[in-house]
mmCIF file of C-alpha atoms in Angstrom:
data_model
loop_
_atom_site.group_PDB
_atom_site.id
_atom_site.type_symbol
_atom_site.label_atom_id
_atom_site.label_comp_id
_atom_site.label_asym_id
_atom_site.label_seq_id
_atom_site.Cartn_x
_atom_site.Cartn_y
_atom_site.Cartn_z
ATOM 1 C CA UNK A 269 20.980 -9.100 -46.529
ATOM 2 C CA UNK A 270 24.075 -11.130 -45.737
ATOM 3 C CA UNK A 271 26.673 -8.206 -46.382
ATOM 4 C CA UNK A 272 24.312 -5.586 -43.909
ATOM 5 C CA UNK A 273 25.738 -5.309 -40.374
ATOM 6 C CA UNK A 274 22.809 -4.950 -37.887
ATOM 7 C CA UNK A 275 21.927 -6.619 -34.339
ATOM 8 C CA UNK A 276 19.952 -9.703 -33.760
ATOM 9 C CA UNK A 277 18.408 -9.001 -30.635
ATOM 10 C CA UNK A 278 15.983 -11.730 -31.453
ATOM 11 C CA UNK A 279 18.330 -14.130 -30.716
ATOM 12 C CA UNK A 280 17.812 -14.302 -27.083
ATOM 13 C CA UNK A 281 14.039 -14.312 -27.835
ATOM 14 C CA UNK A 282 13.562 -17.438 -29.569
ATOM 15 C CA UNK A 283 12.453 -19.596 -26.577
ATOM 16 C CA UNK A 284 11.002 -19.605 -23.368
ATOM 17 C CA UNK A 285 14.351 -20.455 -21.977
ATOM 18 C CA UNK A 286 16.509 -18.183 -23.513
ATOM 19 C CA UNK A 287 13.639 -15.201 -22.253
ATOM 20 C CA UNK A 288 13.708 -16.459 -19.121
ATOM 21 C CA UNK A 289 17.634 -16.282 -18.888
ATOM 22 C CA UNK A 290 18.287 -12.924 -19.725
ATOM 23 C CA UNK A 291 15.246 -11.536 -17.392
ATOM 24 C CA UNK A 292 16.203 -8.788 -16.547
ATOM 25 C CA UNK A 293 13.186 -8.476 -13.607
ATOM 26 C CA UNK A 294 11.045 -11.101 -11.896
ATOM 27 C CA UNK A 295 8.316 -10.359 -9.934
ATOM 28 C CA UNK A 296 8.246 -12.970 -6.347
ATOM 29 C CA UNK A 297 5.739 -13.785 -4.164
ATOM 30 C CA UNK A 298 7.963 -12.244 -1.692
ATOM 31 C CA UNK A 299 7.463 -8.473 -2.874
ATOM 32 C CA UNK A 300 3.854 -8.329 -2.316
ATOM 33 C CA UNK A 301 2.075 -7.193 0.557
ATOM 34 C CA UNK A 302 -1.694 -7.287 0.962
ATOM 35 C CA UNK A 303 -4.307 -4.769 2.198
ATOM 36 C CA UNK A 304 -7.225 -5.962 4.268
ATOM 37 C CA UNK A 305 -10.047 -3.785 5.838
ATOM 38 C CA UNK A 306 -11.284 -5.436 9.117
ATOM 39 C CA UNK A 307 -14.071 -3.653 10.527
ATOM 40 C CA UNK A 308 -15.904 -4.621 14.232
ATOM 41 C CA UNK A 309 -19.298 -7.257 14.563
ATOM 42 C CA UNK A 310 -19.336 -10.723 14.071
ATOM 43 C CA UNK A 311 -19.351 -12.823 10.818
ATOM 44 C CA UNK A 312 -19.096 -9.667 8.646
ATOM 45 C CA UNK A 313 -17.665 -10.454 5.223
ATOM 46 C CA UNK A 314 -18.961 -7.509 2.520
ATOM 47 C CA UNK A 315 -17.812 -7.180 -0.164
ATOM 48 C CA UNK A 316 -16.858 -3.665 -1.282
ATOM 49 C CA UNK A 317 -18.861 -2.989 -4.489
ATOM 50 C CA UNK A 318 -16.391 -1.039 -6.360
ATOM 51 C CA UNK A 319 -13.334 -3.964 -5.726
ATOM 52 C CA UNK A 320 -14.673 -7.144 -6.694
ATOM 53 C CA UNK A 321 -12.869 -9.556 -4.807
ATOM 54 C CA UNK A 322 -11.933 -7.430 -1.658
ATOM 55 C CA UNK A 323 -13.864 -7.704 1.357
ATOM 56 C CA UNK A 324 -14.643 -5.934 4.597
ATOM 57 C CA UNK A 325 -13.908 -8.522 7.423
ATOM 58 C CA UNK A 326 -14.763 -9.142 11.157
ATOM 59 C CA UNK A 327 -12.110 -10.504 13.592
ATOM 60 C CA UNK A 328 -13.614 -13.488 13.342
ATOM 61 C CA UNK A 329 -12.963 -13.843 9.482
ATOM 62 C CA UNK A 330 -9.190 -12.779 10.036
ATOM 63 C CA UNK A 331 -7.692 -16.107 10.504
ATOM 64 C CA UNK A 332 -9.014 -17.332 7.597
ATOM 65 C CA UNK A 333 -7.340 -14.610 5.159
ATOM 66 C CA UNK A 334 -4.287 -14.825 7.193
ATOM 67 C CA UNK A 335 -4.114 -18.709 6.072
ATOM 68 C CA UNK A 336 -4.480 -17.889 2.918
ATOM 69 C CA UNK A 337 -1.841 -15.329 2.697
ATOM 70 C CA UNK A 338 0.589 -18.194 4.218
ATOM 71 C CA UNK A 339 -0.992 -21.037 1.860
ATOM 72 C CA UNK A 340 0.255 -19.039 -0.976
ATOM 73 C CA UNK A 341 3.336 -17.800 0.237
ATOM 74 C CA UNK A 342 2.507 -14.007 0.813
ATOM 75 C CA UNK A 343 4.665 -12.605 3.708
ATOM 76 C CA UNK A 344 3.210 -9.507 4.965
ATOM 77 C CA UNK A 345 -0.169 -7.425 4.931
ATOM 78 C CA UNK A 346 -0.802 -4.149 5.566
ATOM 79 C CA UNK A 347 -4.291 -3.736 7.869
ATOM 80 C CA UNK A 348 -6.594 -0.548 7.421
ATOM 81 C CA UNK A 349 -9.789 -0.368 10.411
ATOM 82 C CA UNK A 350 -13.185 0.650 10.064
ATOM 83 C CA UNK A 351 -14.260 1.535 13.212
ATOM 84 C CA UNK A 352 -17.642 1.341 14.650
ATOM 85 C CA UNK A 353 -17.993 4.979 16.116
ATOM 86 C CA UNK A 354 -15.651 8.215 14.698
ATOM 87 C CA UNK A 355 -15.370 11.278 16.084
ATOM 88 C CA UNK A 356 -13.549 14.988 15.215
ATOM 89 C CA UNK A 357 -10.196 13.436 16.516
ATOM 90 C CA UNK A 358 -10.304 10.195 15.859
ATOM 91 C CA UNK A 359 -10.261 8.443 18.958
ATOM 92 C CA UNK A 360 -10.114 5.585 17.906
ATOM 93 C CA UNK A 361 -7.144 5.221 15.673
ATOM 94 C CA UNK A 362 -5.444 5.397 18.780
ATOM 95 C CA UNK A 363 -7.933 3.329 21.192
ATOM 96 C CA UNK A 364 -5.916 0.027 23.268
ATOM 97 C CA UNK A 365 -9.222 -1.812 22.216
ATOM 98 C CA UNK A 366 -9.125 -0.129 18.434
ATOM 99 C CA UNK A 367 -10.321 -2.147 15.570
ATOM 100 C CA UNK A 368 -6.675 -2.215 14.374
ATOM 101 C CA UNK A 369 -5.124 -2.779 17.789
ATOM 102 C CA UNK A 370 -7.238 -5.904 18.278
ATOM 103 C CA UNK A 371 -6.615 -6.641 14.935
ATOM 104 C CA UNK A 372 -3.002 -6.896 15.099
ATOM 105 C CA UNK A 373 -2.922 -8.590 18.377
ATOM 106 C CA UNK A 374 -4.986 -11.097 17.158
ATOM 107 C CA UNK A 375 -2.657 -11.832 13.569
ATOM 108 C CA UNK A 376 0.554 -12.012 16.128
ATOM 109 C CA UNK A 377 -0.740 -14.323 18.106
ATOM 110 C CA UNK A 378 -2.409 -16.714 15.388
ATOM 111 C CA UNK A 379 -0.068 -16.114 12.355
ATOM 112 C CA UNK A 380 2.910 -15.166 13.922
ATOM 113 C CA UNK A 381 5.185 -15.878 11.448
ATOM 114 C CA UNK A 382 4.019 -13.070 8.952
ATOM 115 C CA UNK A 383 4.800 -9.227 8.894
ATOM 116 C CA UNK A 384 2.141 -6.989 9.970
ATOM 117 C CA UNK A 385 2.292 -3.741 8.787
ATOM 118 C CA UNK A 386 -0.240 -0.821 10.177
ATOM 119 C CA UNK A 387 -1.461 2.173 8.605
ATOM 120 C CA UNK A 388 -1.200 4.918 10.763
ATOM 121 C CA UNK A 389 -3.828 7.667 10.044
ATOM 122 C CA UNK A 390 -6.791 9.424 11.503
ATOM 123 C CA UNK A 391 -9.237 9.647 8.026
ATOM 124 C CA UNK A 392 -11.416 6.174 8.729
ATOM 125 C CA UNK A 393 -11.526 7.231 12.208
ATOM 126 C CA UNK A 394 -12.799 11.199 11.877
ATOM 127 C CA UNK A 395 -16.296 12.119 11.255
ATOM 128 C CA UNK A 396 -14.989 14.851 8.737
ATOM 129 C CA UNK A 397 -13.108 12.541 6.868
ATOM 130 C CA UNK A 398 -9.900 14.479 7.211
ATOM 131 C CA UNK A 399 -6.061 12.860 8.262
ATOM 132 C CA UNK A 400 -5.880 15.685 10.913
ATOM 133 C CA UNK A 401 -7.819 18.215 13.395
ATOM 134 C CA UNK A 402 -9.616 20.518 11.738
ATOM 135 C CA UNK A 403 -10.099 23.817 13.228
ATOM 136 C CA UNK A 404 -12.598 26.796 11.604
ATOM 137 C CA UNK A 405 -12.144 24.697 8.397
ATOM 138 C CA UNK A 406 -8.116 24.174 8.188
ATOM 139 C CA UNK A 407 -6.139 21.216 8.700
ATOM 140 C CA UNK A 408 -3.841 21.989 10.970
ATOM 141 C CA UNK A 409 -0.296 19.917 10.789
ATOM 142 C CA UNK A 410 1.433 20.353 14.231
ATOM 143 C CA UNK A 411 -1.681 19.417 17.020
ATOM 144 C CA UNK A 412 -2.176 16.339 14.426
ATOM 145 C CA UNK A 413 1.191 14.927 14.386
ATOM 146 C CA UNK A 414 0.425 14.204 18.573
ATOM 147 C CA UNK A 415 -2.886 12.082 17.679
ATOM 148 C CA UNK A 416 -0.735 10.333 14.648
ATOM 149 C CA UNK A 417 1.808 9.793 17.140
ATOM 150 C CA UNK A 418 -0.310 8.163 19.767
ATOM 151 C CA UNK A 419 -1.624 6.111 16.802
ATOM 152 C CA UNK A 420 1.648 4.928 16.017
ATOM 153 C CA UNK A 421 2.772 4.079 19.254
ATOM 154 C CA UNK A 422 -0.513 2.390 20.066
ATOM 155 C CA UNK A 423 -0.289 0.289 16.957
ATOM 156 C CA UNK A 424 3.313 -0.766 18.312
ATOM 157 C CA UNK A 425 2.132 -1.860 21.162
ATOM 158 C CA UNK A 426 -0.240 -4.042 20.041
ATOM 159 C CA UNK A 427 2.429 -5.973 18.385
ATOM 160 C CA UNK A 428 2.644 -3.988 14.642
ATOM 161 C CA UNK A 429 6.263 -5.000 13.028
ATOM 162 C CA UNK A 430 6.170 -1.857 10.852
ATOM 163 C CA UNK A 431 3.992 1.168 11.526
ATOM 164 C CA UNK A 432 3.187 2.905 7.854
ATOM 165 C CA UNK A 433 2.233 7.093 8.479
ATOM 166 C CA UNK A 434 0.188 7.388 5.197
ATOM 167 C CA UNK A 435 -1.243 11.324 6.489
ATOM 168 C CA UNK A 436 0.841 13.623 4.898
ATOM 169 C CA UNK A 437 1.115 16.184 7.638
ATOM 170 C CA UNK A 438 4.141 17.691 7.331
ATOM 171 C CA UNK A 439 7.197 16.218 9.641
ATOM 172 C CA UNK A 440 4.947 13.249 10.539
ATOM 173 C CA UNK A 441 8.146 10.596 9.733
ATOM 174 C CA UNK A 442 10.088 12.624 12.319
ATOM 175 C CA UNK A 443 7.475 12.779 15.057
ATOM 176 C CA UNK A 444 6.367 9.062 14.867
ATOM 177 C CA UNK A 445 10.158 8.019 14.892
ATOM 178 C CA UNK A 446 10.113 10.093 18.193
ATOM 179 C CA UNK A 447 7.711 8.988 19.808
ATOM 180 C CA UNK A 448 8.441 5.074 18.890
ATOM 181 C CA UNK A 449 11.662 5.809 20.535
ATOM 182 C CA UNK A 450 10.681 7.366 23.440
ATOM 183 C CA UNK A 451 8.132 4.580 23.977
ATOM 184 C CA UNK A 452 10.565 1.753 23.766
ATOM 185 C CA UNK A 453 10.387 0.622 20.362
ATOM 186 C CA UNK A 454 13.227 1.633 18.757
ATOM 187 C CA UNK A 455 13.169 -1.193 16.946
ATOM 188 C CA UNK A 456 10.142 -0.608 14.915
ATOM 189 C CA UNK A 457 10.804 0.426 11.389
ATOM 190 C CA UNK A 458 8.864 3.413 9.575
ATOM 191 C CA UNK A 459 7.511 2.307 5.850
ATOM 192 C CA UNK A 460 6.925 6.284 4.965
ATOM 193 C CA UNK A 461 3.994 7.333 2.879
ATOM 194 C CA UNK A 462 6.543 9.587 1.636
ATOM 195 C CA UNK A 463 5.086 10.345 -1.928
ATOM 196 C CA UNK A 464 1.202 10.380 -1.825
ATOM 197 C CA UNK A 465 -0.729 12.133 -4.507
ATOM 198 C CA UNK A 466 -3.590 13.577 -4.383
ATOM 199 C CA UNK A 467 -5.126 11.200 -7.165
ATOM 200 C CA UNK A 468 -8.438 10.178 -8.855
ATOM 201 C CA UNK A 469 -7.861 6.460 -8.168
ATOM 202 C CA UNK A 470 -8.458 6.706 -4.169
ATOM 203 C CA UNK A 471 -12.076 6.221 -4.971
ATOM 204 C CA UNK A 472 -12.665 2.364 -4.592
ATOM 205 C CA UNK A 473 -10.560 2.443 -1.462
ATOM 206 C CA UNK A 474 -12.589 5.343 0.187
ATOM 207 C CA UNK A 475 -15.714 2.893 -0.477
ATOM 208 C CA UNK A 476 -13.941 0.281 1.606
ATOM 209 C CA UNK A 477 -12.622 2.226 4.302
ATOM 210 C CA UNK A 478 -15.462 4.597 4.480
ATOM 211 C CA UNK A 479 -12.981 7.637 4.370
ATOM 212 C CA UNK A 480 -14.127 10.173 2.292
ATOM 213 C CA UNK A 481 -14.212 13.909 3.330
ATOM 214 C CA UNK A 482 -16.870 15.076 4.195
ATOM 215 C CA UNK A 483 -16.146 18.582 2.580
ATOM 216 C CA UNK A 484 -13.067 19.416 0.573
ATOM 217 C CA UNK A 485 -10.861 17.352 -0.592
ATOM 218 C CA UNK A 486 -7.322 16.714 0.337
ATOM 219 C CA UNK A 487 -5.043 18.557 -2.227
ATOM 220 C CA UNK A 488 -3.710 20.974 0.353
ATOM 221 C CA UNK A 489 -1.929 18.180 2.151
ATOM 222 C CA UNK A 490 -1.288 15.453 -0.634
ATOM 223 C CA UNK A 491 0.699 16.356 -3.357
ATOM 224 C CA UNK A 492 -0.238 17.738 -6.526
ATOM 225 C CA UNK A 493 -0.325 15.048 -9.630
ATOM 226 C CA UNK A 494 1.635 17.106 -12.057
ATOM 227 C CA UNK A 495 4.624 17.955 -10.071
ATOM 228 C CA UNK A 496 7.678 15.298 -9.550
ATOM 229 C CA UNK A 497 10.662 17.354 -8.292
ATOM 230 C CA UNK A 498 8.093 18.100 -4.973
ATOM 231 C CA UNK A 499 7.908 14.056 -4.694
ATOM 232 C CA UNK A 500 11.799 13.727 -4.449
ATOM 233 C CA UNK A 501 11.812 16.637 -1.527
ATOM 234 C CA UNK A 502 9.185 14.879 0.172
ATOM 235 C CA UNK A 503 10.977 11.553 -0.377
ATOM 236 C CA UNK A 504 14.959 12.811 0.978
ATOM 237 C CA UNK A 505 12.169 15.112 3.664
ATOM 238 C CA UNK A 506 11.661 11.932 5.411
ATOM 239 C CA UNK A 507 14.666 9.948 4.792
ATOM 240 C CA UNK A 508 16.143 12.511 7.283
ATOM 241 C CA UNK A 509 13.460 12.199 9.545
ATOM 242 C CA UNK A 510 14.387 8.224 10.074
ATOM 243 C CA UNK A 511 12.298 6.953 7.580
ATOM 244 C CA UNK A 512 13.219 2.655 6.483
ATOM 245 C CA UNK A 513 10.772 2.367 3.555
ATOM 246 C CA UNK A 514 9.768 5.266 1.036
ATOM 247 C CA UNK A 515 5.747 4.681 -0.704
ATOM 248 C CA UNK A 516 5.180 6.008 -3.684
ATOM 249 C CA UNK A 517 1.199 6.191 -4.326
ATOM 250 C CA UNK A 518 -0.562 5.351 -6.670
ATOM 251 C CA UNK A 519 2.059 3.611 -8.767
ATOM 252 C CA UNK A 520 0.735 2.987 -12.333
ATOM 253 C CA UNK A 521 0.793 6.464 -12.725
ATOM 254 C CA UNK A 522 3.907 7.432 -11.443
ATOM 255 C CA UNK A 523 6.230 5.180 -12.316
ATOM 256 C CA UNK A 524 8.452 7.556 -13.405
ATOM 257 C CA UNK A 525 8.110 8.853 -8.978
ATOM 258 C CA UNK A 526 9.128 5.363 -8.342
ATOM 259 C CA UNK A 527 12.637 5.188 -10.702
ATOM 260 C CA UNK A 528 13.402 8.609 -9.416
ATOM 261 C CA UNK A 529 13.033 7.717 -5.557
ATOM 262 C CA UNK A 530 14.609 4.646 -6.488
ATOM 263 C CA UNK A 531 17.865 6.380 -8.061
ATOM 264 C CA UNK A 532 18.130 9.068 -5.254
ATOM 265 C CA UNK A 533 17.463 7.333 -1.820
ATOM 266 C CA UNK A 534 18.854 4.535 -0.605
ATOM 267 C CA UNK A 535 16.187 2.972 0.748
ATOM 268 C CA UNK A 536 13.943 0.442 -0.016
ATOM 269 C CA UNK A 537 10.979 1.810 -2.626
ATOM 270 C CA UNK A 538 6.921 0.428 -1.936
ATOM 271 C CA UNK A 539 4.460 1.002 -4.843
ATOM 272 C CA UNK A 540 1.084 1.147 -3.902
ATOM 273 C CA UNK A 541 -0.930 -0.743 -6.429
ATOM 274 C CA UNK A 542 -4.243 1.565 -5.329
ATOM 275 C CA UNK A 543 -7.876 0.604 -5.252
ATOM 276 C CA UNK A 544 -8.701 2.411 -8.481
ATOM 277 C CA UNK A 545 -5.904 0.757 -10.365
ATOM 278 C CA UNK A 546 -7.532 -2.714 -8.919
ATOM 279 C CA UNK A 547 -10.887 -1.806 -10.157
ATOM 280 C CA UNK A 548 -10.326 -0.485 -13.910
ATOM 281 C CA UNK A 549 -8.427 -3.926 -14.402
ATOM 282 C CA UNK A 550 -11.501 -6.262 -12.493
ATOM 283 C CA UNK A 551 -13.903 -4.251 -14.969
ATOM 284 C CA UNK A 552 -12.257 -4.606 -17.955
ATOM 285 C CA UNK A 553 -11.853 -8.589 -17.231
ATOM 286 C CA UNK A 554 -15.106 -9.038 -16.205
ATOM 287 C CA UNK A 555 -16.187 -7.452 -19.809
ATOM 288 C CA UNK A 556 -14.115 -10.064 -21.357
ATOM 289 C CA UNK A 557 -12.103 -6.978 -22.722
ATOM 290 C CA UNK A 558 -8.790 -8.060 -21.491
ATOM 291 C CA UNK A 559 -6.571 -11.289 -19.971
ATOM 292 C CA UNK A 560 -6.993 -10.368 -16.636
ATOM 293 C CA UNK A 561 -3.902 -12.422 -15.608
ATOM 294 C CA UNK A 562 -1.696 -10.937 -18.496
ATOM 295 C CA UNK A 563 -2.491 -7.779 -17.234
ATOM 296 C CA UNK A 564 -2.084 -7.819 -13.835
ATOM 297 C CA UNK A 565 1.460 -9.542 -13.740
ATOM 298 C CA UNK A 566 2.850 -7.321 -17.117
ATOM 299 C CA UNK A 567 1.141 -4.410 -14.465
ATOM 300 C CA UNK A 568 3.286 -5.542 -11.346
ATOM 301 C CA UNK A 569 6.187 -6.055 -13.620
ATOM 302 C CA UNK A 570 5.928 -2.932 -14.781
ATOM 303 C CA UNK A 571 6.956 -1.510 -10.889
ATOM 304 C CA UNK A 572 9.454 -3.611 -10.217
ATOM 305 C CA UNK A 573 11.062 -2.180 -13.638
ATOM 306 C CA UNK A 574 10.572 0.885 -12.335
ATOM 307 C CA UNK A 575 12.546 0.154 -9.000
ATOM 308 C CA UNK A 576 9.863 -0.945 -6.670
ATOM 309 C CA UNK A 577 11.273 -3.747 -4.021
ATOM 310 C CA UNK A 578 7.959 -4.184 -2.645
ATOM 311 C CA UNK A 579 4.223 -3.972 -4.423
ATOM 312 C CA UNK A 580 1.184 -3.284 -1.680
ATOM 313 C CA UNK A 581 -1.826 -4.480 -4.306
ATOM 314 C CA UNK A 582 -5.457 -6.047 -3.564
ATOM 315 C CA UNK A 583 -4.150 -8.662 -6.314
ATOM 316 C CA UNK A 584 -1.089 -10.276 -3.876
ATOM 317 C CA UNK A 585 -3.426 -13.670 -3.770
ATOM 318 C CA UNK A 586 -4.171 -14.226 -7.027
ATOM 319 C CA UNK A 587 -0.394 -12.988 -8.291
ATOM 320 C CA UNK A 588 0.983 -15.588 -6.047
ATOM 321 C CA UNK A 589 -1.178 -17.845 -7.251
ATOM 322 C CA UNK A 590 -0.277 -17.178 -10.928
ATOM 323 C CA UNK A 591 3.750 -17.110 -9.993
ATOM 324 C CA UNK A 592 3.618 -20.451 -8.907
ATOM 325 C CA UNK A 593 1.391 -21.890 -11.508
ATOM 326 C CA UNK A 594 4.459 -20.537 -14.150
ATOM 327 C CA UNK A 595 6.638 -22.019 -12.257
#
């Protein structure tokens, strides 16, 4: 075999050292961001059935997670309300006194040194279960960008550093950046739901935020799984509206979305490591089927290969726990 000219790529294989010299990606505690569901009452701490692990929290739970996101080194979190009462509008997405509102007020002021990121949408807060007003049956875009608006702005106020439009009514980037700027807060960066599929894997998540429709579904307004030159109009859509972060969601599915948003927009690229993607993995471990650890960092890894800068996933805590153990 002497004489035979070939490559020895295994070279740079042979130890731990070498590997970890030539990585090519590395996956920090830094990139992730973590979802929590707070919902109103006192000590409320349920655990949503289909996401072992995640919980539905009360306000006066919230301090407690929030230390734990420090204690480990996790920088930001990304807060989704369950509100008490809904209505056809949503009222209460956009309430002073909201679950989220209070919600962020309360993080500022006891944990001010992380990132608070709001989702800004009407479904957990309509009785129909839609992102928008329905009227005779229809969704209708333009009288729903106004409520999303006033959700935004509301959310700012209550001392959100990044408001995150996850509706997909069409021009929402463009009429939240508005509004933010006509309110005063200018300042206040957009992290665009820009690509959101209408996908199978919402299911866990609906279970948590109690958001399902309650007739229909929502493939007129998110996009349709098969298609991926839609995602990169949607994507440059709302970099032109003012946009500062691009999601792509779900992200095990389309990581192929994620390089391409990556490689055509400058801007930074979120996967959202969905509910459903959580819950397959939690099954499978809990069956003894798989290493749940291997699997969730070679699974993270996976997105920042594929160009994500940040990863929104249920398993931030126990990823940063696992980063620092390697290290």
């Amino acid at each position: 075999m002497s004489d035979m000219e070939f490559h020895r790529h295994r070279r740079l294989r042979r130890s731990s050292g070498l590997r970890a010299m030539v990585r090519e990606n590395v996956l920090r505690k830094e990139d992730l961001i973590y979802p929590i569901f707070v919902v109103e009452g006192e000590k409320v701490k349920n655990e949503v059935p289909s996401m072992p692990g995640v919980h539905q929290v009360s306000l006066d739970f919230l301090k407690e997670e929030m230390d734990t996101l420090e204690e480990h080194g996790i920088l930001s979190v990304i807060v989704f309300g369950v509100p008490a009462h809904k209505d056809d509008c949503g009222t209460e997405a956009y309430a002073e006194n909201g679950i989220v509102q209070k919600a962020i007020r309360q993080i500022k002021e006891e944990n001010p040194s992380l990132t608070v990121i709001a989702d800004t949408c009407l479904c957990q807060y309509t009785d129909h279960g839609h992102c928008g007003i329905i009227e005779n049956g229809v969704i209708l875009n333009d009288p729903s960008l106004e409520l999303l608006t006033k959700t935004a702005v509301s959310q700012a106020e209550a001392g959100a550093d990044i408001i995150a439009p996850s509706n997909m009514m069409d021009g929402f980037t463009a009429a939240i950046r508005k509004g933010l700027d006509e309110a005063g807060y200018s300042d206040i960066p957009v992290m665009s739901y820009a690509v959101k599929y209408a996908s199978a894997f919402y299911g866990p998540f609906r279970d948590a935020a109690h958001s399902s429709p309650s007739f229909g579904d929502r493939k007129t307004y998110q996009m349709d799984p098969p298609n991926r030159l839609e995602a990169l109009r949607e994507a440059k859509s709302d970099v032109k509206e003012g946009a500062d972060f691009l999601i792509v969601k779900p992200a095990l599915s389309y990581l192929d979305i994620v390089r391409d948003v990556k490689n055509e927009t400058g801007l930074p690229v979120v996967a959202y490591n969905v509910s459903g993607e959580y819950a397959m993995i939690k099954a499978a471990a809990q069956n003894g089927w798989i290493d749940e650890k291997e699997v969730v960092m070679e699974k993270l890894t996976s997105m920042k290969r594929a160009g994500a800068d940040l990863i929104v996933t249920y398993f931030a805590i126990d990823a940063a726990k696992w980063i620092e153990e390697d290290k």
